[in-house]
Structures are given as structure tokens and as C-alpha cells.
Amino acid sequence: MATSAEREEQKRQAAERALERVEPGSIIGVGTGSTVAYFIDALGRHRGRIEAAVSSSEQSTARLRERGIRVVDLNSVGALNLYVDGADECDPHKRLIKGGGGALTREKILAAASRTFVCMIDAAKRVDVLGRFPLPIEVIPMARGYVARELVHRGGTPVWRDGFVTDNGNVILDVHGWRIDDPVALETELNQIAGVVCVGLFARRPADVVLIGDREMT
Ligand code: 5RP
């Protein structure tokens, strides 16, 4: 099993590889998390390589600005060519669990609005079947109890991420205990529950490219 230092090194390598995909002068979408932090730092060392970034969180916006990268609103740009982000789990079909950092809704919007979604992970996040990592679900605060009961009916064990508020003013339920054999079906079903803002399954729109350390997943 990789040590945490080895995992960090794989994240850093994946971020360097992702940088190779960035077209000079473009506007790109940028995700959230510790892997993305390596990517933003790499972008900062090549300042001027991109025109601007659309950010998926207040956290990434702050880091981008600190490194001199202009941040623009998604509504002021057209479709993005590239979205770069991390993930919590990835299956062989490049379907993901995301939202460990709580930015899943804006991340899903940017993935949807982008032609190519490049996902950077370390090897420990690669799984055959999604579900070892608890599935984050963003929920309207007044619906927390109702949605939790609906998730229990479906065999999950939701845990409220107590004290955490998303950039959209909502709460997160982390659902334990699911082996997700059909992520597209589960994503579709959970999206129908009233009060659910976003499900951290990226299966209907998976990644296009997955970078695991310095190699691309095939
Ligand atoms: C944030 C995310 C992150 O991409 C995910 O949690 C992975 O984070 P890290 O790169 O820190 O391991 O989905 O909402």
C-alpha cells in the first residue's frame, strides 16, 4: 500500500500531466481539493498560460487569485474546452465519486459545461465498484431529515457532515454502506428526491481522461 507521501507525489505528478492538456490562452474550469491545489500551483508557475479560470469553489478561487490567475464567472464565458478536477473514487469506466471537499454541485456544473473533463487521482482511489468512499449528497437544509429517511429506505446509512455548509448555503449527507453496481441508475434515482441539490456520483457525465500519477488510465 502506498504511503501518504507516495500518494501526494502521485497527485502532484497527475497535476503536472494535466497541465500538459491546457491550451495556451484558454479559459479553463478548475475543481477543488488537495490534488487541484497542486494543479493551481503548477498553473501559477506558468502564469500567462491561460487567460482565466472558472472556479468550482471559494477555496479554489482564493488559491487561483493568490497565484495571479484571473477568475471569471461561468455565465460570462461560453462552453469550456477543459475542466480539471480530482475525485474521491474512480471505477474502470471513469465514473466517479466526488464531493469529499463539499464542492460537488459547482464541480458537476463545470463538468457538464466542459467538452473535456480531465480527472487527476492517485492509485488508491481506483476501485472496481464505487461505494467504499461514502457518497456525498448536497441537500437543502430544511430537507435534511426527509432526505436522510429516503436514503435509509434505499439501504444507505447517511451521516450529516455536521458543521459544514457548502458554498451554496446547503448541507451534506455522506452515505455509507452502498455498493454501487449501477451508478448511472443510482444517480438518476437520487436526483429525483425532493430536497437533493446534487449527488456526488459523476456517472451520467463521467471523466473523459483519468490521470493516475504520471500515467493515463486506459
Ligand atoms: C471536492 C472533490 C475533490 O475533487 C475530491 O474530494 C478529492 O479531493 P483531494 O484531491 O483532496 O483528494 O470532489 O468536492
Short mmCIF file of C-alpha atoms and ligand atoms in Angstrom, two decimals:
data_model
loop_
_atom_site.label_atom_id
_atom_site.label_comp_id
_atom_site.label_asym_id
_atom_site.label_seq_id
_atom_site.Cartn_x
_atom_site.Cartn_y
_atom_site.Cartn_z
CA MET A 1 0.00 0.00 0.00
CA ALA A 2 1.28 3.48 -0.90
CA THR A 3 2.40 5.76 1.91
CA SER A 4 0.75 9.14 2.24
CA ALA A 5 3.93 10.76 0.85
CA GLU A 6 3.75 8.47 -2.20
CA ARG A 7 0.08 9.33 -2.68
CA GLU A 8 0.87 13.04 -2.51
CA GLU A 9 3.61 12.54 -5.10
CA GLN A 10 1.15 10.77 -7.43
CA LYS A 11 -1.31 13.66 -7.06
CA ARG A 12 1.46 16.13 -7.87
CA GLN A 13 2.52 14.11 -10.93
CA ALA A 14 -1.08 13.90 -12.16
CA ALA A 15 -1.38 17.68 -11.80
CA GLU A 16 1.77 18.19 -13.89
CA ARG A 17 0.38 15.85 -16.56
CA ALA A 18 -2.95 17.74 -16.53
CA LEU A 19 -1.08 20.97 -17.17
CA GLU A 20 0.12 19.49 -20.50
CA ARG A 21 -3.53 19.40 -21.61
CA VAL A 22 -4.06 23.13 -21.07
CA GLU A 23 -4.26 25.10 -24.30
CA PRO A 24 -2.34 28.39 -24.13
CA GLY A 25 -4.65 31.40 -23.93
CA SER A 26 -7.72 29.36 -22.97
CA ILE A 27 -10.26 29.73 -20.19
CA ILE A 28 -10.48 26.51 -18.18
CA GLY A 29 -12.64 25.10 -15.40
CA VAL A 30 -10.86 24.32 -12.14
CA GLY A 31 -12.11 21.91 -9.45
CA THR A 32 -11.44 21.73 -5.73
CA GLY A 33 -9.27 19.77 -3.31
CA SER A 34 -5.68 18.90 -2.47
CA THR A 35 -4.93 17.46 -5.93
CA VAL A 36 -6.33 20.56 -7.58
CA ALA A 37 -4.15 22.65 -5.26
CA TYR A 38 -1.08 21.07 -6.95
CA PHE A 39 -2.63 21.89 -10.33
CA ILE A 40 -3.28 25.51 -9.37
CA ASP A 41 0.29 25.81 -8.10
CA ALA A 42 1.57 24.43 -11.41
CA LEU A 43 -0.65 26.92 -13.28
CA GLY A 44 0.76 29.69 -11.09
CA ARG A 45 4.31 28.76 -12.13
CA HIS A 46 3.21 29.13 -15.76
CA ARG A 47 1.23 32.33 -15.21
CA GLY A 48 0.03 33.75 -18.51
CA ARG A 49 -0.51 30.25 -19.92
CA ILE A 50 -4.28 30.65 -19.51
CA GLU A 51 -6.45 33.71 -19.97
CA ALA A 52 -8.61 32.95 -16.94
CA ALA A 53 -10.23 30.20 -14.87
CA VAL A 54 -13.79 29.39 -13.85
CA SER A 55 -13.62 28.12 -10.29
CA SER A 56 -15.72 25.47 -8.55
CA SER A 57 -15.33 26.83 -5.01
CA GLU A 58 -14.40 29.80 -2.84
CA GLN A 59 -11.34 27.79 -1.75
CA SER A 60 -10.04 27.35 -5.30
CA THR A 61 -10.93 30.95 -6.19
CA ALA A 62 -8.74 32.20 -3.34
CA ARG A 63 -5.81 29.98 -4.36
CA LEU A 64 -6.11 30.94 -8.03
CA ARG A 65 -6.16 34.67 -7.19
CA GLU A 66 -3.22 34.32 -4.79
CA ARG A 67 -1.24 32.92 -7.71
CA GLY A 68 -2.23 35.79 -10.01
CA ILE A 69 -4.77 33.87 -12.08
CA ARG A 70 -7.89 35.74 -13.13
CA VAL A 71 -11.18 34.10 -12.09
CA VAL A 72 -14.29 34.67 -14.22
CA ASP A 73 -17.95 33.75 -13.89
CA LEU A 74 -19.26 30.77 -15.87
CA ASN A 75 -22.09 32.96 -17.16
CA SER A 76 -19.62 35.31 -18.83
CA VAL A 77 -17.99 32.59 -20.94
CA GLY A 78 -19.29 30.02 -23.41
CA ALA A 79 -18.69 26.28 -23.25
CA LEU A 80 -15.33 25.41 -21.72
CA ASN A 81 -12.87 23.20 -23.57
CA LEU A 82 -11.31 21.79 -20.43
CA TYR A 83 -12.27 21.06 -16.83
CA VAL A 84 -9.60 19.76 -14.45
CA ASP A 85 -10.51 18.25 -11.09
CA GLY A 86 -9.76 15.46 -8.61
CA ALA A 87 -12.04 12.72 -7.28
CA ASP A 88 -12.54 10.51 -4.26
CA GLU A 89 -13.07 7.27 -6.20
CA CYS A 90 -12.88 6.20 -9.85
CA ASP A 91 -14.14 2.99 -11.47
CA PRO A 92 -12.87 1.38 -14.71
CA HIS A 93 -15.48 3.35 -16.75
CA LYS A 94 -14.13 6.67 -15.40
CA ARG A 95 -17.28 7.11 -13.30
CA LEU A 96 -16.52 8.93 -10.08
CA ILE A 97 -17.50 9.68 -6.54
CA LYS A 98 -16.77 13.33 -5.77
CA GLY A 99 -17.63 15.81 -3.07
CA GLY A 100 -15.24 14.87 -0.28
CA GLY A 101 -14.40 18.57 -0.22
CA GLY A 102 -18.06 19.56 -0.42
CA ALA A 103 -17.85 21.38 -3.77
CA LEU A 104 -19.76 18.76 -5.76
CA THR A 105 -22.57 20.95 -7.13
CA ARG A 106 -20.37 23.56 -8.77
CA GLU A 107 -17.99 20.78 -9.84
CA LYS A 108 -20.82 18.95 -11.57
CA ILE A 109 -21.91 22.15 -13.32
CA LEU A 110 -18.39 22.74 -14.63
CA ALA A 111 -18.01 19.11 -15.73
CA ALA A 112 -21.32 19.39 -17.61
CA ALA A 113 -20.31 22.68 -19.23
CA SER A 114 -16.94 21.37 -20.46
CA ARG A 115 -16.00 19.43 -23.57
CA THR A 116 -13.23 17.50 -21.83
CA PHE A 117 -13.10 16.57 -18.16
CA VAL A 118 -9.61 15.57 -17.02
CA CYS A 119 -9.60 13.90 -13.61
CA MET A 120 -6.43 13.54 -11.52
CA ILE A 121 -6.16 10.85 -8.85
CA ASP A 122 -3.64 8.71 -7.00
CA ALA A 123 -3.79 4.94 -7.45
CA ALA A 124 -5.50 4.27 -4.11
CA LYS A 125 -8.67 5.92 -5.44
CA ARG A 126 -9.04 3.44 -8.26
CA VAL A 127 -11.78 0.87 -7.43
CA ASP A 128 -13.66 -1.82 -9.37
CA VAL A 129 -17.03 -0.85 -7.87
CA LEU A 130 -17.85 2.58 -6.43
CA GLY A 131 -19.05 2.89 -2.84
CA ARG A 132 -16.16 2.31 -0.49
CA PHE A 133 -15.93 6.10 -0.13
CA PRO A 134 -19.16 7.46 1.46
CA LEU A 135 -21.29 9.13 -1.22
CA PRO A 136 -21.68 12.90 -0.59
CA ILE A 137 -25.11 14.38 -1.30
CA GLU A 138 -25.78 18.14 -1.09
CA VAL A 139 -29.18 18.84 0.43
CA ILE A 140 -31.34 21.91 1.10
CA PRO A 141 -31.07 22.38 4.92
CA MET A 142 -34.84 22.07 5.67
CA ALA A 143 -34.95 18.73 3.78
CA ARG A 144 -32.09 17.08 5.71
CA GLY A 145 -34.27 14.75 7.80
CA TYR A 146 -36.61 13.86 4.94
CA VAL A 147 -33.79 13.10 2.51
CA ALA A 148 -31.95 11.08 5.18
CA ARG A 149 -35.05 8.88 5.65
CA GLU A 150 -35.36 8.39 1.88
CA LEU A 151 -31.72 7.28 1.75
CA VAL A 152 -32.25 4.83 4.63
CA HIS A 153 -35.23 3.36 2.68
CA ARG A 154 -32.77 2.68 -0.11
CA GLY A 155 -30.37 0.82 2.17
CA GLY A 156 -27.88 3.63 2.80
CA THR A 157 -26.59 4.98 6.10
CA PRO A 158 -26.49 8.79 5.80
CA VAL A 159 -24.27 10.78 8.12
CA TRP A 160 -24.76 14.53 8.40
CA ARG A 161 -21.48 16.40 7.84
CA ASP A 162 -22.19 18.41 10.97
CA GLY A 163 -20.96 22.00 10.99
CA PHE A 164 -20.19 22.04 7.26
CA VAL A 165 -22.04 24.47 4.98
CA THR A 166 -21.46 24.39 1.23
CA ASP A 167 -20.62 27.49 -0.82
CA ASN A 168 -24.31 27.36 -1.84
CA GLY A 169 -25.55 27.51 1.79
CA ASN A 170 -26.60 23.85 1.92
CA VAL A 171 -25.66 20.77 3.99
CA ILE A 172 -24.01 17.47 3.07
CA LEU A 173 -25.13 13.93 3.88
CA ASP A 174 -22.36 11.33 3.43
CA VAL A 175 -23.98 7.99 2.63
CA HIS A 176 -22.17 4.89 3.87
CA GLY A 177 -22.82 1.24 3.12
CA TRP A 178 -23.68 1.23 -0.57
CA ARG A 179 -22.03 -1.00 -3.14
CA ILE A 180 -22.87 0.98 -6.29
CA ASP A 181 -23.16 -1.57 -9.08
CA ASP A 182 -25.18 0.73 -11.37
CA PRO A 183 -24.01 4.30 -10.74
CA VAL A 184 -26.00 5.81 -13.62
CA ALA A 185 -29.26 4.36 -12.27
CA LEU A 186 -28.50 5.42 -8.69
CA GLU A 187 -27.52 8.94 -9.72
CA THR A 188 -30.73 9.26 -11.73
CA GLU A 189 -32.87 7.93 -8.87
CA LEU A 190 -31.31 10.06 -6.13
CA ASN A 191 -31.63 13.17 -8.27
CA GLN A 192 -35.43 12.73 -8.05
CA ILE A 193 -35.62 13.04 -4.24
CA ALA A 194 -37.10 16.43 -3.29
CA GLY A 195 -34.52 18.49 -1.45
CA VAL A 196 -31.50 16.88 -3.10
CA VAL A 197 -29.42 19.56 -4.79
CA CYS A 198 -26.66 17.34 -6.12
CA VAL A 199 -25.44 13.75 -5.86
CA GLY A 200 -21.69 13.19 -5.75
CA LEU A 201 -21.89 10.47 -8.39
CA PHE A 202 -20.36 11.57 -11.68
CA ALA A 203 -21.65 8.66 -13.76
CA ARG A 204 -24.06 10.22 -16.25
CA ARG A 205 -21.22 12.59 -17.14
CA PRO A 206 -18.03 10.66 -16.24
CA ALA A 207 -14.46 11.87 -16.71
CA ASP A 208 -13.05 11.76 -20.24
CA VAL A 209 -9.45 11.34 -19.17
CA VAL A 210 -8.17 9.97 -15.85
CA LEU A 211 -4.57 10.64 -14.85
CA ILE A 212 -3.19 8.36 -12.14
CA GLY A 213 0.12 9.82 -11.10
CA ASP A 214 2.20 10.15 -14.26
CA ARG A 215 0.19 7.74 -16.39
CA GLU A 216 -3.18 7.89 -18.13
CA MET A 217 -5.80 5.27 -17.26
CA THR A 218 -6.87 3.30 -20.33
C1 5RP B 1 -14.17 18.18 -3.78
C2 5RP B 1 -13.85 16.97 -4.56
C3 5RP B 1 -12.43 16.58 -4.66
O1 5RP B 1 -12.07 16.50 -6.00
C4 5RP B 1 -12.24 15.24 -4.01
O2 5RP B 1 -12.74 15.28 -2.68
C5 5RP B 1 -10.76 14.81 -4.00
O3 5RP B 1 -10.05 15.64 -3.14
P1 5RP B 1 -8.50 15.51 -2.94
O4 5RP B 1 -7.86 15.90 -4.22
O5 5RP B 1 -8.20 16.46 -1.81
O6 5RP B 1 -8.18 14.09 -2.56
O7 5RP B 1 -14.69 16.32 -5.12
O8 5RP B 1 -15.55 18.38 -3.68
#
